[in-house]
Coordinates of C-alpha atoms and ligand atoms in Angstrom, one line a residue:
M1 CA -25.0 -25.4 -42.8
V2 CA -23.6 -28.5 -44.5
S3 CA -20.3 -29.6 -43.0
R4 CA -17.4 -29.1 -45.4
V5 CA -15.0 -31.0 -43.3
I6 CA -13.0 -33.6 -45.3
P7 CA -11.3 -36.3 -43.2
V8 CA -7.6 -36.5 -43.5
E9 CA -5.7 -39.7 -44.2
P10 CA -5.1 -42.2 -41.4
F11 CA -2.1 -41.2 -39.2
D12 CA 0.0 -41.9 -36.2
L13 CA 0.8 -38.6 -34.5
V14 CA 3.5 -38.7 -31.8
I15 CA 3.5 -35.7 -29.5
F16 CA 6.9 -35.4 -27.9
G17 CA 6.2 -33.4 -24.7
G18 CA 2.6 -34.8 -24.8
T19 CA 2.2 -34.1 -21.0
G20 CA 3.4 -30.5 -21.3
D21 CA 1.5 -27.2 -21.1
L22 CA 1.2 -26.6 -24.8
A23 CA -0.1 -30.2 -25.4
R24 CA -2.6 -29.9 -22.6
R25 CA -4.0 -26.4 -23.5
K26 CA -3.8 -26.4 -27.3
I27 CA -2.7 -29.5 -29.1
L28 CA -4.8 -32.2 -27.5
P29 CA -8.1 -30.2 -27.1
G30 CA -7.6 -29.0 -30.7
L31 CA -7.2 -32.6 -31.9
Y32 CA -10.4 -33.5 -30.0
R33 CA -12.3 -30.7 -31.7
R34 CA -11.1 -32.0 -35.1
F35 CA -12.3 -35.5 -34.0
V36 CA -15.7 -34.2 -33.1
D37 CA -16.0 -32.5 -36.4
G38 CA -15.3 -35.7 -38.2
Q39 CA -11.9 -34.7 -39.7
M40 CA -10.0 -37.4 -38.0
P41 CA -10.4 -40.8 -39.6
A42 CA -11.3 -43.8 -37.4
E43 CA -7.8 -45.2 -38.0
A44 CA -6.0 -42.1 -36.5
R45 CA -3.9 -42.6 -33.4
I46 CA -2.2 -40.1 -31.1
I47 CA 0.8 -41.2 -29.0
A48 CA 2.1 -39.0 -26.3
A49 CA 5.8 -39.4 -25.6
A50 CA 7.3 -37.7 -22.6
R51 CA 9.8 -38.1 -19.9
S52 CA 7.7 -39.0 -16.9
E53 CA 6.5 -42.5 -15.9
N54 CA 2.8 -42.7 -16.9
T55 CA 0.2 -45.2 -18.1
D56 CA -2.3 -45.0 -21.0
A57 CA -5.2 -44.8 -18.5
A58 CA -3.7 -42.0 -16.4
F59 CA -2.7 -40.1 -19.5
R60 CA -6.2 -40.4 -20.9
E61 CA -7.6 -39.0 -17.7
T62 CA -5.4 -35.9 -17.9
V63 CA -6.6 -35.4 -21.5
R64 CA -10.3 -35.8 -20.4
A65 CA -9.6 -33.1 -17.8
A66 CA -8.0 -30.9 -20.5
I67 CA -11.0 -31.3 -22.8
G68 CA -13.2 -30.3 -19.8
E69 CA -11.2 -27.2 -19.3
F70 CA -10.4 -26.0 -22.9
V71 CA -13.2 -27.2 -25.1
T72 CA -16.6 -25.4 -25.2
K73 CA -19.4 -27.3 -23.4
E74 CA -21.3 -27.7 -26.7
K75 CA -18.6 -29.9 -28.1
Q76 CA -18.2 -32.0 -24.9
D77 CA -20.0 -35.2 -25.6
A78 CA -19.3 -38.2 -23.3
T79 CA -19.5 -40.8 -26.2
C80 CA -17.2 -38.6 -28.4
I81 CA -14.7 -38.1 -25.6
A82 CA -14.6 -41.8 -24.8
A83 CA -14.0 -42.6 -28.5
F84 CA -11.3 -39.9 -28.8
L85 CA -9.5 -41.1 -25.6
D86 CA -9.5 -44.6 -27.1
R87 CA -7.1 -43.3 -29.8
L88 CA -4.6 -42.1 -27.3
S89 CA -1.7 -43.9 -25.7
Y90 CA 1.4 -43.0 -23.8
V91 CA 5.0 -44.0 -24.1
R92 CA 7.8 -43.0 -21.8
V93 CA 10.7 -41.7 -23.9
D94 CA 13.9 -40.0 -23.0
A95 CA 14.8 -37.5 -25.8
T96 CA 18.4 -37.5 -24.7
G97 CA 18.9 -41.2 -24.1
S98 CA 17.6 -44.5 -25.6
D99 CA 14.9 -45.3 -23.0
G100 CA 11.5 -45.9 -24.6
W101 CA 12.5 -45.6 -28.2
Q102 CA 12.2 -49.2 -29.2
A103 CA 8.8 -49.3 -27.6
L104 CA 7.8 -46.2 -29.6
A105 CA 9.2 -47.7 -32.8
E106 CA 7.1 -50.9 -32.3
K107 CA 4.0 -48.8 -31.9
M108 CA 4.3 -47.0 -35.2
R109 CA 2.1 -48.6 -37.9
K110 CA 3.7 -49.2 -41.3
D111 CA 0.9 -48.1 -43.7
V112 CA -0.1 -44.7 -42.3
I113 CA 1.3 -41.2 -42.2
H114 CA 3.8 -40.5 -39.4
A115 CA 3.8 -37.1 -37.8
Y116 CA 6.1 -36.1 -34.9
Y117 CA 5.3 -33.0 -33.0
F118 CA 8.3 -31.6 -31.1
S119 CA 6.5 -29.9 -28.3
V120 CA 9.5 -29.9 -26.0
G121 CA 12.2 -27.4 -25.2
P122 CA 14.2 -26.3 -28.2
G123 CA 17.4 -27.8 -26.7
L124 CA 15.8 -31.3 -27.5
F125 CA 14.9 -30.7 -31.2
G126 CA 18.2 -32.1 -32.5
D127 CA 18.1 -35.1 -30.1
L128 CA 14.7 -36.1 -31.3
A129 CA 15.6 -35.8 -35.0
R130 CA 18.6 -38.0 -34.5
R131 CA 16.8 -40.6 -32.6
L132 CA 13.8 -40.8 -35.0
H133 CA 16.4 -41.8 -37.5
R134 CA 18.4 -44.1 -35.4
F135 CA 15.3 -46.1 -34.4
G136 CA 14.2 -46.4 -38.0
I137 CA 10.9 -44.4 -37.7
A138 CA 11.7 -41.4 -39.9
G139 CA 10.7 -42.7 -43.3
S140 CA 10.1 -40.5 -46.3
R141 CA 6.4 -40.2 -45.5
C142 CA 7.0 -38.8 -42.1
R143 CA 6.9 -35.2 -41.1
I144 CA 8.1 -33.3 -38.0
V145 CA 6.5 -30.3 -36.5
V146 CA 8.9 -27.9 -34.8
E147 CA 7.7 -25.5 -32.1
K148 CA 9.1 -22.0 -31.4
P149 CA 11.6 -20.7 -30.6
F150 CA 13.5 -21.7 -33.7
G151 CA 16.9 -20.6 -32.6
H152 CA 17.8 -17.5 -30.6
D153 CA 19.9 -15.9 -33.3
L154 CA 21.0 -16.5 -36.9
E155 CA 23.8 -18.9 -36.0
S156 CA 21.7 -21.1 -33.7
A157 CA 18.8 -21.1 -36.3
R158 CA 21.3 -22.1 -39.0
D159 CA 22.7 -24.9 -36.8
L160 CA 19.2 -26.2 -36.1
N161 CA 18.3 -26.1 -39.8
A162 CA 21.5 -28.0 -40.6
T163 CA 20.8 -30.6 -37.9
L164 CA 17.2 -31.2 -39.1
A165 CA 18.4 -31.3 -42.7
E166 CA 20.8 -34.1 -41.8
H167 CA 17.7 -36.3 -41.1
F168 CA 14.8 -34.7 -43.0
D169 CA 14.1 -33.1 -46.3
E170 CA 12.7 -29.5 -46.2
H171 CA 9.3 -30.7 -47.3
Q172 CA 9.1 -32.9 -44.2
I173 CA 9.9 -30.0 -41.7
Y174 CA 6.9 -27.9 -40.4
R175 CA 8.2 -24.9 -38.5
I176 CA 5.1 -23.8 -36.7
D177 CA 4.1 -20.1 -36.2
H178 CA 0.6 -20.3 -34.8
Y179 CA -0.2 -16.8 -36.0
L180 CA -0.3 -18.2 -39.5
G181 CA -3.0 -20.6 -38.5
K182 CA -5.3 -17.8 -37.3
E183 CA -8.5 -17.5 -39.3
T184 CA -8.2 -13.7 -39.8
V185 CA -4.5 -13.9 -40.8
Q186 CA -5.6 -16.2 -43.7
N187 CA -8.4 -13.9 -44.3
L188 CA -6.0 -11.2 -44.9
M189 CA -4.8 -13.1 -47.9
A190 CA -8.4 -13.7 -49.0
V191 CA -9.2 -10.0 -48.7
R192 CA -6.1 -9.0 -50.6
F193 CA -6.1 -11.6 -53.4
G194 CA -9.7 -12.7 -53.6
N195 CA -11.1 -9.2 -54.2
M196 CA -10.5 -6.6 -56.8
L197 CA -11.3 -3.8 -54.3
F198 CA -8.1 -3.5 -52.2
E199 CA -5.2 -4.7 -54.2
P200 CA -5.0 -1.7 -56.6
L201 CA -4.8 0.5 -53.5
W202 CA -2.3 -1.7 -51.7
N203 CA 0.8 0.4 -52.2
A204 CA 2.7 3.5 -51.1
R205 CA 0.7 5.8 -53.4
N206 CA -2.5 5.1 -51.5
V207 CA -1.5 3.8 -48.1
D208 CA -0.2 6.3 -45.6
H209 CA 1.1 3.8 -43.1
I210 CA 0.4 0.5 -41.5
Q211 CA 0.2 -0.3 -37.8
I212 CA 0.5 -3.8 -36.3
T213 CA -0.3 -4.1 -32.6
V214 CA -0.1 -7.3 -30.5
A215 CA -1.0 -6.3 -26.9
E216 CA -1.2 -8.6 -24.0
T217 CA -2.5 -7.9 -20.5
V218 CA -0.6 -10.8 -18.9
G219 CA 3.0 -10.6 -17.8
V220 CA 5.7 -13.2 -18.4
G221 CA 4.0 -15.6 -16.0
G222 CA 5.9 -18.8 -15.4
R223 CA 8.1 -18.3 -18.5
G224 CA 10.4 -15.8 -16.8
G225 CA 13.6 -17.8 -17.2
Y226 CA 13.1 -18.2 -21.0
Y227 CA 11.6 -14.7 -21.6
D228 CA 14.3 -12.8 -19.9
K229 CA 16.8 -14.3 -22.4
A230 CA 14.5 -13.6 -25.3
G231 CA 12.5 -10.3 -24.8
A232 CA 9.8 -9.1 -27.1
M233 CA 12.1 -8.8 -30.1
R234 CA 13.0 -12.5 -30.1
D235 CA 9.7 -13.8 -28.6
M236 CA 7.3 -11.8 -30.9
V237 CA 8.9 -9.6 -33.5
Q238 CA 11.3 -11.9 -35.2
N239 CA 8.6 -14.5 -35.8
H240 CA 4.9 -13.6 -35.3
M241 CA 5.0 -9.9 -36.2
M242 CA 7.5 -10.5 -39.0
Q243 CA 5.1 -13.0 -40.5
L244 CA 2.1 -10.6 -40.3
L245 CA 4.2 -7.9 -41.9
C246 CA 5.2 -10.3 -44.7
L247 CA 1.6 -11.2 -45.4
I248 CA 0.6 -7.5 -45.7
A249 CA 3.6 -6.4 -47.7
M250 CA 4.2 -9.4 -50.0
E251 CA 3.4 -9.4 -53.8
P252 CA 0.6 -11.7 -55.0
P253 CA 2.0 -15.2 -55.1
Y254 CA 1.3 -17.1 -58.4
A255 CA -0.7 -19.6 -56.4
F256 CA -1.7 -20.3 -52.8
E257 CA 0.9 -22.9 -52.6
P258 CA 3.7 -23.4 -50.1
D259 CA 6.8 -22.2 -52.0
A260 CA 4.9 -19.6 -54.0
V261 CA 3.7 -17.9 -50.8
R262 CA 7.0 -18.4 -48.9
D263 CA 9.1 -17.1 -51.8
E264 CA 7.1 -13.8 -51.6
K265 CA 7.4 -13.6 -47.8
L266 CA 11.1 -14.1 -48.1
K267 CA 11.5 -11.2 -50.5
V268 CA 9.7 -8.9 -48.0
I269 CA 12.1 -9.8 -45.2
R270 CA 15.1 -9.2 -47.6
A271 CA 13.6 -5.8 -48.6
L272 CA 13.4 -4.7 -44.9
D273 CA 15.8 -1.8 -44.1
H274 CA 18.0 -2.2 -41.1
A275 CA 16.0 -1.0 -38.2
D276 CA 17.2 2.5 -37.1
P277 CA 17.9 2.5 -33.3
A278 CA 16.4 6.0 -33.2
Q279 CA 13.1 4.5 -34.4
I280 CA 12.8 1.8 -31.8
V281 CA 11.4 2.1 -28.3
R282 CA 11.9 -0.6 -25.8
G283 CA 10.0 -0.8 -22.5
Q284 CA 9.8 -2.9 -19.4
Y285 CA 6.7 -3.0 -17.1
L286 CA 6.8 -1.6 -13.6
A287 CA 5.4 -3.1 -10.5
D288 CA 1.7 -3.1 -10.0
E289 CA -0.1 -2.7 -6.6
E290 CA 1.0 -6.2 -5.7
G291 CA 4.6 -5.1 -6.1
R292 CA 5.3 -7.4 -9.1
G293 CA 6.9 -5.8 -12.1
Y294 CA 8.8 -7.3 -14.9
R295 CA 12.0 -7.6 -12.8
E296 CA 10.2 -9.4 -10.0
D297 CA 8.5 -11.7 -12.5
V298 CA 11.8 -12.8 -14.1
E299 CA 13.7 -12.6 -10.7
N300 CA 16.4 -10.5 -12.2
P301 CA 16.7 -7.1 -10.5
D302 CA 19.1 -5.8 -13.2
S303 CA 17.3 -7.1 -16.2
R304 CA 17.7 -5.1 -19.4
T305 CA 15.2 -7.2 -21.4
E306 CA 12.3 -5.5 -23.1
S307 CA 8.7 -6.6 -22.4
F308 CA 7.5 -4.0 -24.9
I309 CA 8.8 -2.9 -28.2
A310 CA 7.6 -0.4 -30.8
M311 CA 9.4 0.2 -34.0
K312 CA 9.1 2.0 -37.3
L313 CA 10.1 -0.2 -40.2
N314 CA 10.6 0.4 -43.9
V315 CA 10.2 -2.0 -46.7
S316 CA 12.4 -0.8 -49.5
N317 CA 10.8 -1.9 -52.7
W318 CA 8.6 -0.3 -55.4
R319 CA 5.4 -1.1 -53.7
W320 CA 6.2 0.2 -50.3
K321 CA 9.0 2.9 -50.5
G322 CA 7.7 5.8 -48.4
T323 CA 5.0 3.9 -46.5
P324 CA 6.2 3.1 -43.0
F325 CA 5.2 0.0 -41.0
Y326 CA 4.8 0.7 -37.3
I327 CA 4.7 -2.3 -35.1
R328 CA 4.4 -2.7 -31.4
T329 CA 3.9 -5.5 -28.9
G330 CA 4.1 -5.7 -25.2
K331 CA 3.0 -7.4 -22.0
R332 CA 1.0 -6.0 -19.1
L333 CA -0.7 -3.5 -21.4
R334 CA -4.2 -2.0 -21.0
A335 CA -6.0 -4.6 -23.1
R336 CA -5.5 -7.9 -24.9
T337 CA -5.8 -7.0 -28.5
S338 CA -4.1 -7.9 -31.8
E339 CA -4.8 -6.0 -35.0
I340 CA -3.4 -4.8 -38.2
A341 CA -4.5 -1.4 -39.4
I342 CA -4.0 -0.2 -43.0
V343 CA -4.4 3.5 -42.9
F344 CA -5.1 5.0 -46.3
K345 CA -4.1 8.5 -47.4
D346 CA -6.5 11.4 -47.4
P347 CA -8.3 12.2 -50.7
P348 CA -6.0 14.6 -52.7
H349 CA -8.5 17.4 -52.3
S350 CA -11.4 17.9 -50.1
I351 CA -14.5 19.4 -51.8
F352 CA -16.1 19.7 -48.4
G353 CA -13.6 22.1 -46.9
D354 CA -11.7 21.4 -43.7
Q355 CA -13.8 19.2 -41.6
E356 CA -12.4 17.9 -38.4
S357 CA -14.5 14.8 -38.5
H358 CA -13.1 13.9 -41.9
K359 CA -10.7 11.0 -41.2
S360 CA -8.8 8.7 -43.5
N361 CA -10.1 5.3 -44.5
V362 CA -8.7 2.6 -42.3
L363 CA -9.0 -1.2 -42.9
V364 CA -8.6 -3.0 -39.6
I365 CA -8.0 -6.7 -39.5
R366 CA -8.7 -7.9 -35.9
L367 CA -6.9 -11.0 -34.8
Q368 CA -8.3 -11.0 -31.3
P369 CA -10.6 -10.6 -29.6
N370 CA -13.7 -11.0 -31.8
E371 CA -11.8 -11.8 -35.1
G372 CA -13.1 -9.7 -38.0
I373 CA -12.5 -7.1 -40.5
N374 CA -13.6 -3.5 -40.3
L375 CA -13.4 -0.7 -42.9
K376 CA -13.8 2.9 -41.8
V377 CA -15.5 5.0 -44.4
T378 CA -16.6 8.6 -44.5
I379 CA -20.3 9.3 -45.1
K380 CA -22.6 12.3 -44.8
E381 CA -24.1 12.7 -41.3
P382 CA -27.8 11.9 -41.9
G383 CA -30.4 14.6 -41.6
P384 CA -30.6 18.3 -42.4
G385 CA -27.9 20.8 -41.4
G386 CA -25.6 20.8 -44.3
M387 CA -22.9 18.5 -45.5
R388 CA -21.3 17.2 -42.3
L389 CA -19.1 14.2 -42.7
I390 CA -18.9 11.4 -40.2
E391 CA -16.9 8.2 -40.1
V392 CA -18.7 4.9 -39.9
P393 CA -17.5 1.4 -39.8
L394 CA -18.3 -1.2 -42.4
D395 CA -18.0 -4.0 -39.9
M396 CA -17.6 -7.7 -40.6
S397 CA -17.3 -9.5 -37.4
F398 CA -17.1 -13.2 -38.1
K399 CA -19.6 -13.9 -35.3
E400 CA -22.2 -11.6 -36.8
A401 CA -21.6 -12.5 -40.5
L402 CA -21.3 -16.2 -40.1
G403 CA -23.6 -16.8 -37.1
P404 CA -23.1 -20.0 -35.1
E405 CA -20.6 -21.3 -37.6
A406 CA -18.2 -18.6 -36.4
D407 CA -18.0 -20.4 -33.1
D408 CA -16.8 -23.4 -35.0
I409 CA -13.7 -21.7 -36.5
P410 CA -10.9 -24.0 -35.7
D411 CA -8.2 -22.8 -33.4
A412 CA -4.8 -22.0 -35.1
Y413 CA -3.2 -25.2 -33.7
E414 CA -5.8 -27.6 -34.8
R415 CA -5.9 -26.2 -38.3
L416 CA -2.1 -26.3 -38.6
I417 CA -1.9 -29.9 -37.3
M418 CA -4.4 -31.0 -40.0
D419 CA -2.3 -29.2 -42.6
V420 CA 0.7 -31.3 -41.4
I421 CA -1.3 -34.5 -42.0
R422 CA -2.4 -33.2 -45.3
G423 CA 1.2 -32.4 -46.2
N424 CA 0.5 -28.7 -46.8
Q425 CA 3.3 -26.4 -45.8
T426 CA 1.8 -23.1 -47.0
L427 CA 1.2 -21.8 -43.4
F428 CA 4.6 -23.0 -42.1
M429 CA 7.9 -21.2 -42.2
R430 CA 10.6 -22.3 -44.5
G431 CA 14.2 -22.6 -43.2
D432 CA 15.5 -19.7 -45.3
E433 CA 12.6 -17.4 -44.1
V434 CA 13.5 -18.0 -40.5
E435 CA 17.2 -17.4 -41.2
A436 CA 16.4 -14.1 -43.0
A437 CA 14.3 -12.9 -40.1
W438 CA 17.2 -13.6 -37.7
A439 CA 19.7 -12.0 -40.1
W440 CA 17.5 -8.8 -39.8
A441 CA 16.9 -9.0 -36.0
D442 CA 20.5 -10.0 -34.9
P443 CA 22.2 -6.6 -35.6
V444 CA 19.4 -4.8 -33.7
I445 CA 19.8 -6.9 -30.7
A446 CA 23.6 -6.7 -30.9
G447 CA 23.3 -2.9 -31.0
W448 CA 21.4 -2.9 -27.7
E449 CA 24.0 -5.2 -26.1
Q450 CA 26.9 -3.1 -27.3
T451 CA 25.4 0.2 -26.1
G452 CA 24.0 -1.3 -22.9
D453 CA 20.6 0.0 -23.9
R454 CA 18.0 0.0 -21.1
P455 CA 14.3 -0.4 -21.7
I456 CA 12.1 2.5 -20.5
P457 CA 9.9 1.6 -17.6
Y458 CA 6.1 1.8 -18.2
D459 CA 3.1 1.4 -16.0
A460 CA 1.4 -2.0 -16.0
G461 CA -2.1 -1.4 -17.5
S462 CA -0.9 1.4 -19.8
S463 CA -0.3 1.4 -23.5
G464 CA 3.4 1.3 -23.1
P465 CA 6.1 4.0 -22.7
E466 CA 5.2 7.6 -23.8
D467 CA 8.2 7.5 -26.2
A468 CA 6.3 4.9 -28.2
L469 CA 3.6 7.5 -28.8
M470 CA 6.3 10.0 -29.8
L471 CA 7.6 7.5 -32.4
M472 CA 4.4 8.2 -34.4
H473 CA 3.7 11.8 -33.2
R474 CA 7.1 12.9 -34.7
D475 CA 5.7 11.7 -38.1
G476 CA 2.4 13.5 -37.6
R477 CA 0.6 10.2 -37.0
R478 CA -0.9 8.4 -34.0
W479 CA -1.3 4.9 -32.8
R480 CA -4.8 3.5 -32.6
E481 CA -5.9 3.1 -29.0
V482 CA -5.1 -0.2 -27.2
K483 CA -8.6 -1.3 -26.3
A484 CA -10.4 -4.6 -26.3
Ligands
LIG501 P1 6.5 -27.9 -20.7 O1 7.7 -27.7 -19.9 O2 5.1 -27.7 -20.1 O3 6.5 -29.5 -21.2 C1 7.6 -30.1 -21.7 C2 7.4 -31.5 -22.1 O4 8.6 -32.0 -22.6 C3 6.9 -32.4 -21.0 O5 5.9 -33.3 -21.5 C4 8.1 -33.2 -20.6 O6 7.9 -34.5 -20.1 C5 8.8 -33.3 -22.0 N1 10.2 -33.5 -21.8 C6 11.1 -32.7 -21.2 N2 12.4 -33.3 -21.3 C7 12.2 -34.4 -21.9 C8 13.1 -35.5 -22.3 N3 14.4 -35.4 -22.0 N4 12.7 -36.5 -23.0 C9 11.3 -36.6 -23.3 N5 10.4 -35.6 -23.0 C10 10.9 -34.6 -22.3 O7 6.7 -27.1 -22.1 P2 5.5 -26.4 -23.0 O8 5.1 -25.1 -22.4 O9 4.5 -27.5 -23.3 O10 6.4 -26.1 -24.3 C11 6.8 -27.1 -25.2 C12 7.4 -26.4 -26.5 O11 6.4 -25.5 -27.1 C13 8.5 -25.4 -26.1 O12 9.4 -25.4 -27.2 C14 7.9 -24.1 -26.0 O13 8.8 -23.0 -26.3 C15 6.8 -24.2 -27.1 N6 5.7 -23.3 -27.0 C16 4.9 -23.4 -25.8 C17 3.8 -22.5 -25.7 C18 2.9 -22.6 -24.5 O14 1.9 -21.9 -24.5 N7 3.2 -23.5 -23.5 C19 3.5 -21.6 -26.7 C20 4.3 -21.5 -27.8 C21 5.4 -22.4 -27.9

């Protein structure tokens, strides 16, 4: 297969928080993979800026170890690693003071793209924006990449947008939602808008309902302090799941261009009905055999924060009126799986009589594991014995369809960082989108706080509280199984 990788322009990428967990696990290994694939030009440089005292040599060794841990063996080549590490340097910078900024400013080259990745806690985003300006390194060709969480409610998101807007134009601000960088998520748009097959059926006349599931087996891990203030609604629904819902529900944009796509997503968020509290189930995982449940993990014995949420949502517009969107996400569930299922309606009349095995067509877009697309169709069971119908999958696993090339699919972060350098904001959230999503989420969260709503306990390793199943059973529907 001929490589279609086109190198990006020369750049200086500064990773604030370059020694943190995200940089170590995702950003730096991802950049290395782009380097190996020839997408990073020889003149590219990466500068880690963080609070601790460190040297270039010591930082490079931590990156060497991260590559060893997070990059597949096939891509680990000693010469490539050495050449990549050569591009790295470290500057000690205090985001809240003036230490290190002059040294950083002196490192930035004049004639290349400047990208600043804010991979630090959200409390520091404003501090960084201000200092980039004060130290004269926020020219019009620079961009900033802002990590999640983008605010914890509408007011804080507005404040953050306003602070960033004091120093940067909207076209310079890249609010990252790594779900948008996933190959299958982009494929969702290719399937919808690159084929004639699905789009005519993509509406309430033909689609019975849509299910979006993001299930994790892990608990809150070391993020307990943050998570207990956020919960699944803020951590997953307001951003990632909302983005997935938008891509499924949006009208065809006039072009695959940043504002065209983002305008359509925004319309979806605005068309969302207020979530009905009776159509929401919140859950919290119970202790496992080792005695660690959610409350132990976050060290808050009275916590009312949800580690699981299932909701029925309605998009009130011509296309979707009457077709519900069921979404659920949770931690410590039975399997790690993320998928979107478009469940089509039954044919209006069955010429084959009532056959139990006759199921509706389902288009499943698997985000993980084993990214791919699967369409369930009904066919005749082969052989004699009359007209018996069975359901078979038309399966397109990327691994099978694309062979070894599928292993080369860039990780969401590396693709998105290259988009930042290319100046393409299509897969990043615009400020008004984030605000609209908070404007929708805030009253739901406020309702729980006012009523003192308590999440329902569920067993670790289950598929969430029974009530979540009831949410669909009441409508005569059922969730797809949570399985890997
Ligand atoms: P982390 O705590 O592991 O690392 C924080 C980094 O910020 C360190 O490099 C530290 O030196 C630096 N830092 C802290 N205070 C500083 C200061 N005053 N001046 C300069 N540098 C300072 O955090 P993380 O897990 O890497 O997360 C970084 C950001 O990414 C957060 O906003 C987080 O919400 C977001 N995020 C992380 C993950 C993940 O998997 N870790 C996933 C999604 C989003």
